[in-house]
């Protein structure tokens, strides 16, 4: 049976060597998002939420590892596709309750004062505006 620990292992392996915008190991971000959500499937989705978008891991790889199809669907929903508009992306996120819960936690972590403080002022302002607009869109579209 696939567990939250399995999802964390896949995320750790996939994000090895990656760093965030402030130079810290990237895996810290999905682990903080995981800590902010409730429920086994939400935690699995949180651990894996950037794996398909930012690493060579595919949805088929997740399914082959035994990841529940509902979690894989949520990971796909929260993974931005090349060339996709932000509104289309956020509409897809809002249509999946697991993806929506994880995206809200993702935005909260990305916009936390501690994380933003490590960035230069123009980047901070750009990200604040981006995350504020994303939350407003999700608030208007959530099912």
C-alpha atoms as an extended CHARMM CRD file, in Angstrom:
* protein
*
       143  EXT
         1         1  UNK       CA              0.0000000000        0.0000000000        0.0000000000  PROA      1               0.0000000000
         2         2  UNK       CA              1.3040000000        3.4550000000       -0.9970000000  PROA      2               0.0000000000
         3         3  UNK       CA              1.8620000000        5.7590000000        1.9910000000  PROA      3               0.0000000000
         4         4  UNK       CA              2.6910000000        9.3820000000        2.7040000000  PROA      4               0.0000000000
         5         5  UNK       CA              6.2510000000        8.1980000000        3.3880000000  PROA      5               0.0000000000
         6         6  UNK       CA              6.3760000000        6.7490000000       -0.1400000000  PROA      6               0.0000000000
         7         7  UNK       CA              5.2890000000       10.1090000000       -1.5610000000  PROA      7               0.0000000000
         8         8  UNK       CA              7.9670000000       11.8820000000        0.4890000000  PROA      8               0.0000000000
         9         9  UNK       CA             10.6230000000        9.4240000000       -0.7280000000  PROA      9               0.0000000000
        10        10  UNK       CA              9.6490000000       10.0160000000       -4.3670000000  PROA      10              0.0000000000
        11        11  UNK       CA              9.6860000000       13.7960000000       -3.8300000000  PROA      11              0.0000000000
        12        12  UNK       CA             13.0710000000       13.7050000000       -2.0550000000  PROA      12              0.0000000000
        13        13  UNK       CA             14.5840000000       11.6240000000       -4.8510000000  PROA      13              0.0000000000
        14        14  UNK       CA             13.0350000000       13.7510000000       -7.6010000000  PROA      14              0.0000000000
        15        15  UNK       CA             14.0560000000       17.1000000000       -6.0860000000  PROA      15              0.0000000000
        16        16  UNK       CA             17.6140000000       16.0470000000       -5.1610000000  PROA      16              0.0000000000
        17        17  UNK       CA             19.9990000000       18.8500000000       -6.0530000000  PROA      17              0.0000000000
        18        18  UNK       CA             17.2650000000       21.4170000000       -6.6740000000  PROA      18              0.0000000000
        19        19  UNK       CA             17.2570000000       24.6950000000       -4.7500000000  PROA      19              0.0000000000
        20        20  UNK       CA             14.5730000000       27.3270000000       -4.2500000000  PROA      20              0.0000000000
        21        21  UNK       CA             14.8060000000       31.0130000000       -5.2070000000  PROA      21              0.0000000000
        22        22  UNK       CA             16.8040000000       31.7520000000       -2.0660000000  PROA      22              0.0000000000
        23        23  UNK       CA             19.2540000000       28.8800000000       -2.5650000000  PROA      23              0.0000000000
        24        24  UNK       CA             17.8310000000       26.4840000000        0.0380000000  PROA      24              0.0000000000
        25        25  UNK       CA             17.1820000000       22.7910000000       -0.7430000000  PROA      25              0.0000000000
        26        26  UNK       CA             13.9130000000       22.6790000000       -2.6850000000  PROA      26              0.0000000000
        27        27  UNK       CA             12.4900000000       19.6810000000       -0.8060000000  PROA      27              0.0000000000
        28        28  UNK       CA             11.8180000000       21.9600000000        2.1680000000  PROA      28              0.0000000000
        29        29  UNK       CA              8.9560000000       23.5840000000        0.2430000000  PROA      29              0.0000000000
        30        30  UNK       CA              6.8640000000       20.4520000000       -0.4560000000  PROA      30              0.0000000000
        31        31  UNK       CA              7.4860000000       19.2590000000        3.0990000000  PROA      31              0.0000000000
        32        32  UNK       CA              6.1910000000       22.5550000000        4.5300000000  PROA      32              0.0000000000
        33        33  UNK       CA              3.1430000000       22.3430000000        2.2520000000  PROA      33              0.0000000000
        34        34  UNK       CA              2.5900000000       18.7590000000        3.4390000000  PROA      34              0.0000000000
        35        35  UNK       CA              2.6710000000       19.9310000000        7.0650000000  PROA      35              0.0000000000
        36        36  UNK       CA             -0.0040000000       22.5310000000        6.3050000000  PROA      36              0.0000000000
        37        37  UNK       CA             -2.6640000000       20.1560000000        4.9500000000  PROA      37              0.0000000000
        38        38  UNK       CA             -4.8270000000       17.4570000000        6.4940000000  PROA      38              0.0000000000
        39        39  UNK       CA             -5.5830000000       13.9410000000        5.3930000000  PROA      39              0.0000000000
        40        40  UNK       CA             -3.4830000000       11.2370000000        3.8250000000  PROA      40              0.0000000000
        41        41  UNK       CA             -4.3050000000       12.0410000000        0.1770000000  PROA      41              0.0000000000
        42        42  UNK       CA             -3.7700000000       15.7810000000        0.6990000000  PROA      42              0.0000000000
        43        43  UNK       CA             -0.3860000000       15.0540000000        2.2950000000  PROA      43              0.0000000000
        44        44  UNK       CA              0.6020000000       12.7520000000       -0.5850000000  PROA      44              0.0000000000
        45        45  UNK       CA             -0.4600000000       15.3970000000       -3.0940000000  PROA      45              0.0000000000
        46        46  UNK       CA              1.4440000000       18.0730000000       -1.1880000000  PROA      46              0.0000000000
        47        47  UNK       CA              4.6600000000       16.0390000000       -1.1420000000  PROA      47              0.0000000000
        48        48  UNK       CA              4.3770000000       15.3830000000       -4.8680000000  PROA      48              0.0000000000
        49        49  UNK       CA              2.8360000000       18.6790000000       -6.0060000000  PROA      49              0.0000000000
        50        50  UNK       CA              5.9090000000       19.9310000000       -7.9190000000  PROA      50              0.0000000000
        51        51  UNK       CA              7.3310000000       16.5630000000       -9.0180000000  PROA      51              0.0000000000
        52        52  UNK       CA              5.5330000000       16.3000000000      -12.3740000000  PROA      52              0.0000000000
        53        53  UNK       CA              5.9840000000       19.9850000000      -13.2200000000  PROA      53              0.0000000000
        54        54  UNK       CA              9.6310000000       20.3500000000      -12.1800000000  PROA      54              0.0000000000
        55        55  UNK       CA             11.2970000000       16.9290000000      -12.5460000000  PROA      55              0.0000000000
        56        56  UNK       CA             11.3620000000       14.0400000000      -15.0450000000  PROA      56              0.0000000000
        57        57  UNK       CA              8.7930000000       12.0880000000      -12.9670000000  PROA      57              0.0000000000
        58        58  UNK       CA              5.5520000000       11.4960000000      -14.8960000000  PROA      58              0.0000000000
        59        59  UNK       CA              2.0200000000       10.6830000000      -13.7730000000  PROA      59              0.0000000000
        60        60  UNK       CA              2.5720000000        7.1770000000      -15.1690000000  PROA      60              0.0000000000
        61        61  UNK       CA              5.6540000000        6.8400000000      -12.9520000000  PROA      61              0.0000000000
        62        62  UNK       CA              3.5420000000        7.7610000000       -9.9270000000  PROA      62              0.0000000000
        63        63  UNK       CA              0.8600000000        5.2440000000      -10.8540000000  PROA      63              0.0000000000
        64        64  UNK       CA              3.5000000000        2.5520000000      -11.3920000000  PROA      64              0.0000000000
        65        65  UNK       CA              4.8640000000        3.2870000000       -7.9110000000  PROA      65              0.0000000000
        66        66  UNK       CA              1.4040000000        2.5710000000       -6.4940000000  PROA      66              0.0000000000
        67        67  UNK       CA              0.3050000000        6.1460000000       -5.9200000000  PROA      67              0.0000000000
        68        68  UNK       CA             -3.5030000000        6.3100000000       -5.6920000000  PROA      68              0.0000000000
        69        69  UNK       CA             -5.1510000000        7.5230000000       -8.9300000000  PROA      69              0.0000000000
        70        70  UNK       CA             -6.9420000000       10.3180000000       -7.0210000000  PROA      70              0.0000000000
        71        71  UNK       CA             -3.5960000000       11.6600000000       -5.8390000000  PROA      71              0.0000000000
        72        72  UNK       CA             -2.0800000000       11.4110000000       -9.3090000000  PROA      72              0.0000000000
        73        73  UNK       CA             -5.0870000000       13.3040000000      -10.7220000000  PROA      73              0.0000000000
        74        74  UNK       CA             -4.5970000000       16.0230000000       -8.0900000000  PROA      74              0.0000000000
        75        75  UNK       CA             -0.8560000000       16.2460000000       -8.8410000000  PROA      75              0.0000000000
        76        76  UNK       CA             -1.7010000000       16.6080000000      -12.5340000000  PROA      76              0.0000000000
        77        77  UNK       CA             -4.2790000000       19.2960000000      -11.7140000000  PROA      77              0.0000000000
        78        78  UNK       CA             -1.7850000000       21.3240000000       -9.6870000000  PROA      78              0.0000000000
        79        79  UNK       CA              0.9820000000       20.9750000000      -12.3120000000  PROA      79              0.0000000000
        80        80  UNK       CA              1.1170000000       23.9190000000      -14.7090000000  PROA      80              0.0000000000
        81        81  UNK       CA              1.4100000000       22.8730000000      -18.3460000000  PROA      81              0.0000000000
        82        82  UNK       CA              3.7250000000       24.5590000000      -20.8540000000  PROA      82              0.0000000000
        83        83  UNK       CA              2.0140000000       27.4890000000      -22.5440000000  PROA      83              0.0000000000
        84        84  UNK       CA             -1.0260000000       27.2910000000      -20.2870000000  PROA      84              0.0000000000
        85        85  UNK       CA             -2.6140000000       30.5460000000      -19.1700000000  PROA      85              0.0000000000
        86        86  UNK       CA             -2.7740000000       31.2670000000      -15.4560000000  PROA      86              0.0000000000
        87        87  UNK       CA             -6.6080000000       31.4550000000      -15.4320000000  PROA      87              0.0000000000
        88        88  UNK       CA             -6.9290000000       28.0790000000      -17.1990000000  PROA      88              0.0000000000
        89        89  UNK       CA             -4.4400000000       26.5570000000      -14.7900000000  PROA      89              0.0000000000
        90        90  UNK       CA             -6.2250000000       27.9250000000      -11.7320000000  PROA      90              0.0000000000
        91        91  UNK       CA             -9.6180000000       26.7860000000      -13.0590000000  PROA      91              0.0000000000
        92        92  UNK       CA             -8.2310000000       23.2460000000      -13.3060000000  PROA      92              0.0000000000
        93        93  UNK       CA             -6.8360000000       23.4650000000       -9.7750000000  PROA      93              0.0000000000
        94        94  UNK       CA            -10.1600000000       24.7380000000       -8.4140000000  PROA      94              0.0000000000
        95        95  UNK       CA            -12.0440000000       21.8260000000      -10.0040000000  PROA      95              0.0000000000
        96        96  UNK       CA            -10.1130000000       19.2540000000       -7.9200000000  PROA      96              0.0000000000
        97        97  UNK       CA            -10.6120000000       19.4700000000       -4.1510000000  PROA      97              0.0000000000
        98        98  UNK       CA             -7.2620000000       17.8320000000       -3.3220000000  PROA      98              0.0000000000
        99        99  UNK       CA             -5.4010000000       20.1080000000       -5.7360000000  PROA      99              0.0000000000
       100       100  UNK       CA             -7.2290000000       23.1590000000       -4.3830000000  PROA      100             0.0000000000
       101       101  UNK       CA             -6.2990000000       22.4240000000       -0.7600000000  PROA      101             0.0000000000
       102       102  UNK       CA             -2.6710000000       21.8470000000       -1.7310000000  PROA      102             0.0000000000
       103       103  UNK       CA             -2.4990000000       24.9390000000       -3.9690000000  PROA      103             0.0000000000
       104       104  UNK       CA             -3.7780000000       27.1210000000       -1.1390000000  PROA      104             0.0000000000
       105       105  UNK       CA             -1.0930000000       25.6930000000        1.1730000000  PROA      105             0.0000000000
       106       106  UNK       CA              1.4890000000       26.0940000000       -1.6220000000  PROA      106             0.0000000000
       107       107  UNK       CA              0.6100000000       29.7630000000       -2.0450000000  PROA      107             0.0000000000
       108       108  UNK       CA              0.7000000000       30.3000000000        1.7340000000  PROA      108             0.0000000000
       109       109  UNK       CA              4.1920000000       28.8230000000        1.9150000000  PROA      109             0.0000000000
       110       110  UNK       CA              5.4480000000       30.6750000000       -1.1520000000  PROA      110             0.0000000000
       111       111  UNK       CA              4.1380000000       33.9890000000        0.1670000000  PROA      111             0.0000000000
       112       112  UNK       CA              5.2180000000       33.5470000000        3.7920000000  PROA      112             0.0000000000
       113       113  UNK       CA              7.0930000000       36.5470000000        5.1750000000  PROA      113             0.0000000000
       114       114  UNK       CA             10.0980000000       34.3500000000        6.0110000000  PROA      114             0.0000000000
       115       115  UNK       CA             10.4400000000       33.1420000000        2.4220000000  PROA      115             0.0000000000
       116       116  UNK       CA              9.7590000000       36.5170000000        0.8360000000  PROA      116             0.0000000000
       117       117  UNK       CA             12.2950000000       38.2230000000        3.1300000000  PROA      117             0.0000000000
       118       118  UNK       CA             15.0930000000       36.2340000000        1.4520000000  PROA      118             0.0000000000
       119       119  UNK       CA             14.2840000000       37.7720000000       -1.9490000000  PROA      119             0.0000000000
       120       120  UNK       CA             15.0360000000       41.1630000000       -3.4710000000  PROA      120             0.0000000000
       121       121  UNK       CA             12.2730000000       43.7880000000       -3.3110000000  PROA      121             0.0000000000
       122       122  UNK       CA             11.1870000000       43.6370000000       -6.9970000000  PROA      122             0.0000000000
       123       123  UNK       CA             10.8440000000       39.8440000000       -6.7790000000  PROA      123             0.0000000000
       124       124  UNK       CA              8.9250000000       40.1220000000       -3.4850000000  PROA      124             0.0000000000
       125       125  UNK       CA              6.4610000000       42.5950000000       -4.9870000000  PROA      125             0.0000000000
       126       126  UNK       CA              6.0050000000       40.5460000000       -8.1560000000  PROA      126             0.0000000000
       127       127  UNK       CA              5.3270000000       37.3860000000       -6.1590000000  PROA      127             0.0000000000
       128       128  UNK       CA              2.9630000000       39.1180000000       -3.7300000000  PROA      128             0.0000000000
       129       129  UNK       CA              0.8960000000       40.3620000000       -6.6750000000  PROA      129             0.0000000000
       130       130  UNK       CA              0.9880000000       36.9550000000       -8.3780000000  PROA      130             0.0000000000
       131       131  UNK       CA             -0.1280000000       35.0540000000       -5.2740000000  PROA      131             0.0000000000
       132       132  UNK       CA             -2.7820000000       37.6100000000       -4.3590000000  PROA      132             0.0000000000
       133       133  UNK       CA             -4.2820000000       37.3710000000       -7.8560000000  PROA      133             0.0000000000
       134       134  UNK       CA             -4.1420000000       33.5620000000       -7.7420000000  PROA      134             0.0000000000
       135       135  UNK       CA             -6.0060000000       33.4370000000       -4.4270000000  PROA      135             0.0000000000
       136       136  UNK       CA             -8.6150000000       35.8820000000       -5.6930000000  PROA      136             0.0000000000
       137       137  UNK       CA             -9.1500000000       33.7020000000       -8.7700000000  PROA      137             0.0000000000
       138       138  UNK       CA             -9.3750000000       30.5250000000       -6.7070000000  PROA      138             0.0000000000
       139       139  UNK       CA            -11.8210000000       32.1710000000       -4.2860000000  PROA      139             0.0000000000
       140       140  UNK       CA            -14.0670000000       33.0040000000       -7.2220000000  PROA      140             0.0000000000
       141       141  UNK       CA            -13.7960000000       29.5980000000       -8.9000000000  PROA      141             0.0000000000
       142       142  UNK       CA            -13.6520000000       27.0350000000       -6.0840000000  PROA      142             0.0000000000
       143       143  UNK       CA            -16.3440000000       24.3790000000       -6.3920000000  PROA      143             0.0000000000
